[in-house]
Tab-separated table of C-alpha atoms in Angstrom:
chain	number	residue	atom	x	y	z
A	1	MET	CA	0.076	-0.037	-0.121
A	2	PHE	CA	2.819	2.451	1.028
A	3	LYS	CA	4.478	1.775	-2.692
A	4	VAL	CA	1.109	2.991	-4.331
A	5	LEU	CA	0.900	5.856	-1.971
A	6	PHE	CA	4.650	7.047	-2.907
A	7	ILE	CA	3.560	6.288	-6.490
A	8	ILE	CA	0.555	9.110	-6.008
A	9	ALA	CA	2.751	11.309	-4.346
A	10	ALA	CA	4.992	11.492	-7.143
A	11	ALA	CA	2.582	11.548	-9.565
A	12	LEU	CA	0.169	14.264	-8.254
A	13	GLU	CA	3.668	16.468	-8.503
A	14	LEU	CA	3.165	16.003	-12.017
A	15	ILE	CA	-0.136	18.216	-11.836
A	16	THR	CA	0.850	20.205	-8.863
A	17	VAL	CA	4.268	21.515	-9.729
A	18	PRO	CA	2.773	22.914	-13.325
A	19	VAL	CA	-0.037	24.829	-11.487
A	20	PHE	CA	2.266	26.077	-9.004
A	21	LEU	CA	4.376	27.687	-12.054
A	22	LYS	CA	1.439	29.080	-13.433
A	23	TYR	CA	0.467	31.047	-10.442
A	24	TYR	CA	4.295	32.176	-9.791
A	25	TRP	CA	4.449	34.432	-12.879
A	26	PRO	CA	5.087	37.254	-12.909
A	27	ASP	CA	5.184	37.030	-9.357
A	28	ARG	CA	4.512	35.263	-6.317
A	29	CYS	CA	1.203	35.476	-4.910
A	30	LYS	CA	-1.163	33.713	-2.244
A	31	LYS	CA	-2.281	30.967	-4.800
A	32	SER	CA	1.217	30.378	-5.692
A	33	LEU	CA	2.114	29.854	-2.049
A	34	ILE	CA	-0.273	27.685	-1.842
A	35	MET	CA	0.475	25.233	-4.650
A	36	LYS	CA	4.310	25.539	-3.935
A	37	MET	CA	3.545	23.861	-0.488
A	38	VAL	CA	1.119	21.253	-1.523
A	39	SER	CA	4.114	20.126	-4.086
A	40	SER	CA	6.944	20.529	-1.483
A	41	VAL	CA	4.453	18.584	1.244
A	42	LEU	CA	4.087	15.909	-1.223
A	43	PHE	CA	7.963	15.042	-1.514
A	44	VAL	CA	8.001	14.785	2.333
A	45	LEU	CA	5.135	12.223	2.086
A	46	ALA	CA	6.582	10.474	-0.600
A	47	GLY	CA	9.874	10.199	1.406
A	48	TYR	CA	7.657	8.955	4.360
A	49	PHE	CA	6.374	6.329	1.987
A	50	ALA	CA	9.589	5.382	0.752
A	51	ILE	CA	10.408	4.621	4.505
A	52	LYS	CA	7.479	2.370	5.232
A	53	ALA	CA	7.022	0.794	1.927
A	54	SER	CA	10.831	-0.585	1.720
A	55	GLY	CA	11.353	-1.129	5.554
A	56	ASN	CA	14.428	0.787	5.559
A	57	SER	CA	14.845	2.118	9.347
A	58	SER	CA	18.628	2.950	8.751
A	59	GLY	CA	20.292	6.318	9.455
A	60	TYR	CA	20.228	6.749	5.811
A	61	ALA	CA	16.791	6.992	5.512
A	62	ASP	CA	16.503	9.088	8.586
A	63	MET	CA	18.830	11.596	7.276
A	64	ILE	CA	16.966	11.704	3.881
A	65	PHE	CA	13.665	12.391	5.425
A	66	TRP	CA	14.623	14.979	7.617
A	67	GLY	CA	16.594	16.498	4.652
A	68	LEU	CA	13.096	16.952	3.123
A	69	VAL	CA	11.744	17.818	5.929
A	70	PHE	CA	13.922	21.060	5.891
A	71	GLY	CA	13.503	21.704	2.346
A	72	CYS	CA	9.736	21.983	2.692
A	73	ILE	CA	10.513	24.285	5.849
A	74	GLY	CA	12.586	26.427	3.384
A	75	ASP	CA	10.295	26.378	0.627
A	76	PHE	CA	7.693	28.349	2.725
A	77	PHE	CA	10.179	31.262	4.192
A	78	LEU	CA	11.743	31.547	0.511
A	79	HIS	CA	8.019	32.415	-1.272
A	80	SER	CA	7.107	34.367	1.989
A	81	LEU	CA	4.534	36.756	0.973
A	82	LYS	CA	5.996	39.169	3.132
A	83	GLY	CA	9.353	38.943	1.152
A	84	LYS	CA	11.324	40.106	4.121
A	85	ILE	CA	15.252	39.444	5.035
A	86	VAL	CA	14.234	37.958	7.665
A	87	ASP	CA	12.442	35.342	5.963
A	88	PHE	CA	15.163	34.897	3.006
A	89	ALA	CA	17.661	34.102	6.081
A	90	ILE	CA	15.040	31.444	8.107
A	91	GLY	CA	14.596	29.896	4.406
A	92	LEU	CA	18.545	29.551	3.737
A	93	VAL	CA	18.922	28.720	7.228
A	94	ALA	CA	16.597	25.265	6.635
A	95	PHE	CA	17.927	24.316	3.142
A	96	LEU	CA	21.144	24.517	4.918
A	97	ALA	CA	20.273	22.197	7.409
A	98	GLY	CA	18.573	20.151	4.601
A	99	HIS	CA	21.563	19.808	2.629
A	100	VAL	CA	23.692	18.776	6.106
A	101	PHE	CA	21.084	15.819	6.831
A	102	TYR	CA	21.807	14.965	2.673
A	103	ILE	CA	25.563	15.201	3.261
A	104	LEU	CA	24.999	13.170	6.614
A	105	ALA	CA	22.911	10.027	4.670
A	106	PHE	CA	25.735	10.043	1.871
A	107	ILE	CA	28.525	9.917	4.449
A	108	LYS	CA	26.438	6.801	6.251
A	109	ALA	CA	25.715	5.051	2.951
A	110	THR	CA	29.621	5.371	1.995
A	111	LYS	CA	30.739	3.729	5.258
A	112	THR	CA	28.308	1.014	5.005
A	113	SER	CA	29.325	0.244	1.568
A	114	TYR	CA	33.354	0.462	1.999
A	115	PRO	CA	34.143	1.583	5.720
A	116	ALA	CA	38.004	1.549	5.370
A	117	ARG	CA	37.338	4.765	3.475
A	118	GLY	CA	37.879	8.087	5.319
A	119	THR	CA	34.758	10.565	5.761
A	120	PHE	CA	36.533	13.226	3.642
A	121	ALA	CA	39.099	12.597	1.165
A	122	TRP	CA	41.407	15.357	-0.087
A	123	TYR	CA	40.502	15.651	-3.309
A	124	GLU	CA	36.717	15.842	-2.211
A	125	ILE	CA	38.222	19.325	-0.414
A	126	LEU	CA	40.022	20.115	-3.296
A	127	LEU	CA	37.007	20.343	-5.327
A	128	VAL	CA	34.736	22.124	-3.167
A	129	LEU	CA	37.020	25.059	-2.321
A	130	LEU	CA	37.615	24.842	-6.665
A	131	GLY	CA	33.888	25.354	-6.904
A	132	ILE	CA	33.929	28.390	-4.081
A	133	ALA	CA	36.391	29.768	-6.396
A	134	GLY	CA	34.621	29.506	-9.394
A	135	MET	CA	31.484	31.040	-7.509
A	136	ILE	CA	33.073	34.041	-6.307
A	137	ALA	CA	34.881	34.894	-9.502
A	138	PHE	CA	31.703	34.101	-11.741
A	139	SER	CA	29.765	36.525	-9.261
A	140	ALA	CA	32.437	39.142	-9.728
A	141	VAL	CA	32.585	39.071	-13.422
A	142	LYS	CA	28.645	39.008	-13.663
A	143	GLY	CA	28.117	41.397	-10.849
A	144	LEU	CA	26.185	39.199	-9.079
A	145	PHE	CA	24.823	40.326	-5.551
A	146	LYS	CA	26.237	43.664	-6.085
A	147	THR	CA	23.584	45.480	-4.135
A	148	LYS	CA	23.193	42.581	-1.900
A	149	GLY	CA	26.785	42.696	-0.088
A	150	PRO	CA	25.863	41.121	3.498
A	151	ILE	CA	24.019	38.484	1.416
A	152	MET	CA	27.399	37.107	-0.121
A	153	ALA	CA	28.790	35.482	2.888
A	154	GLY	CA	25.814	33.262	3.005
A	155	VAL	CA	26.040	32.650	-0.181
A	156	THR	CA	29.404	31.459	-0.277
A	157	VAL	CA	28.664	29.363	3.045
A	158	TYR	CA	25.700	27.748	1.270
A	159	THR	CA	27.785	27.158	-1.979
A	160	ALA	CA	30.291	25.404	0.266
A	161	VAL	CA	27.503	23.021	1.851
A	162	LEU	CA	25.626	22.549	-1.597
A	163	LEU	CA	29.182	21.725	-3.171
A	164	THR	CA	29.847	19.290	-0.421
A	165	MET	CA	26.323	17.624	-0.659
A	166	LEU	CA	27.268	16.999	-4.597
A	167	VAL	CA	30.281	15.588	-4.073
A	168	LYS	CA	29.408	13.267	-1.298
A	169	ALA	CA	26.539	11.962	-3.200
A	170	LEU	CA	28.738	11.181	-6.420
A	171	ARG	CA	31.807	9.839	-3.985
A	172	TYR	CA	28.965	6.944	-2.786
A	173	VAL	CA	27.822	6.769	-6.110
A	174	ILE	CA	31.217	5.727	-7.892
A	175	GLY	CA	32.506	3.836	-5.132
A	176	GLU	CA	29.235	1.591	-5.247
A	177	ILE	CA	30.263	1.486	-9.193
A	178	ALA	CA	33.901	0.425	-7.898
A	179	TYR	CA	32.757	-1.964	-4.995
A	180	GLY	CA	29.846	-3.228	-6.202
A	181	THR	CA	28.320	-3.826	-3.057
A	182	ASN	CA	24.572	-2.979	-4.018
A	183	ASP	CA	22.302	-4.527	-6.402
A	184	HIS	CA	20.757	-1.527	-7.849
A	185	MET	CA	23.367	0.469	-8.836
A	186	VAL	CA	21.119	1.714	-11.850
A	187	MET	CA	18.581	3.356	-9.422
A	188	VAL	CA	21.550	4.297	-7.070
A	189	PHE	CA	22.939	6.376	-9.806
A	190	ILE	CA	19.374	7.819	-11.291
A	191	THR	CA	18.231	8.554	-7.409
A	192	VAL	CA	21.306	9.514	-5.693
A	193	ALA	CA	23.715	10.888	-8.612
A	194	VAL	CA	21.123	12.597	-10.756
A	195	GLY	CA	19.093	13.466	-7.953
A	196	ALA	CA	22.003	15.443	-5.993
A	197	LEU	CA	22.911	16.905	-9.464
A	198	LEU	CA	19.915	18.054	-10.042
A	199	PHE	CA	19.561	19.974	-6.610
A	200	PHE	CA	23.012	21.286	-7.293
A	201	MET	CA	21.789	22.616	-10.854
A	202	SER	CA	18.660	23.743	-9.353
A	203	ASP	CA	20.261	26.265	-6.725
A	204	THR	CA	22.574	27.437	-8.955
A	205	SER	CA	19.846	28.655	-11.489
A	206	LEU	CA	18.295	30.136	-8.127
A	207	GLY	CA	21.287	32.255	-7.303
A	208	LEU	CA	21.295	33.445	-10.846
A	209	ILE	CA	17.830	34.640	-10.259
A	210	LEU	CA	18.376	36.028	-7.018
A	211	GLY	CA	21.626	37.778	-7.922
A	212	THR	CA	20.456	39.943	-10.793
A	213	ASP	CA	16.400	39.935	-9.939
A	214	LYS	CA	15.710	39.644	-13.247
A	215	LYS	CA	12.307	38.115	-14.020
A	216	THR	CA	13.237	35.809	-16.829
A	217	ARG	CA	10.519	32.800	-17.026
A	218	GLY	CA	12.449	30.433	-18.617
A	219	LEU	CA	15.254	30.110	-16.172
A	220	ARG	CA	12.257	30.031	-13.097
A	221	ILE	CA	10.830	27.196	-14.528
A	222	PHE	CA	14.373	25.452	-14.929
A	223	ASN	CA	14.967	26.236	-11.208
A	224	ILE	CA	11.617	24.412	-10.103
A	225	LEU	CA	11.284	21.575	-12.097
A	226	THR	CA	14.866	20.386	-11.659
A	227	TYR	CA	14.139	21.459	-7.852
A	228	TYR	CA	11.275	19.190	-7.291
A	229	SER	CA	12.626	16.388	-9.602
A	230	ALA	CA	15.819	16.323	-7.472
A	231	GLN	CA	13.411	15.879	-3.911
A	232	ILE	CA	11.432	13.252	-5.574
A	233	LEU	CA	14.590	11.425	-6.926
A	234	LEU	CA	16.211	11.892	-3.271
A	235	ALA	CA	13.270	10.338	-1.783
A	236	ALA	CA	12.925	7.512	-3.852
A	237	SER	CA	16.865	6.759	-2.935
A	238	ILE	CA	15.419	5.080	-0.004
A	239	PHE	CA	14.338	2.200	-1.524
A	240	PHE	CA	17.531	1.524	-2.813
A	241	VAL	CA	20.198	2.577	-0.393
A	242	SER	CA	20.470	1.692	3.399
A	243	SER	CA	23.410	2.078	6.172
A	244	ARG	CA	21.374	-0.185	8.556
A	245	GLU	CA	24.333	-2.414	8.992
A	246	LEU	CA	26.700	0.322	10.728
A	247	TYR	CA	23.811	2.527	11.994
A	248	PRO	CA	20.965	0.483	13.186
A	249	ARG	CA	18.151	2.285	15.078
């Protein structure tokens, strides 16, 4: 039953997200807020149904679920009709917390698959630092956030956490491919690697939107579609990834 409920929740996103996008243009309103929250609650429910359907009681499943929850909270505050800097800050912190939970989930899964590996490899840290440097350079060249100096520090921190999430997801998937400990490698690649990459692409496009204050409909659609696709894929990863061996409840 719970597997059917997961499919229903994921399928409903195909309806609610387009409706949300319709109300979201040219600017947010009460209807767009309602539809966004309906869409966000759906991916939280999808995560819950995935846990129940799969019987996955591992630390990985817990961390992914809480990542989904904080994503939903962040969605509310970033889309708040008040549009105050406090709402933006709360939303940013909520998304940061969500990414931290995702990072912990991928670390748990990695340690289960090949425990001899360290938590962070030197090349992972190097990739994150290079990514931050690239973001700062790109922002300077394009003049992003030029009128929002105080926000730049928060954006830098968020970029570091986002890049860490992506790197840890890819490291886990690459490790699974190399060591072959998971029987569902194709689905692991789709739900974890593609999911994390879509999340990265979504947040990058959001940075362009916030940094330029330009109402570009195509970029906004790209941002929303990649975001909800990412959350559903990460919720679905609960069916295929577990850290039960090392992290019993």
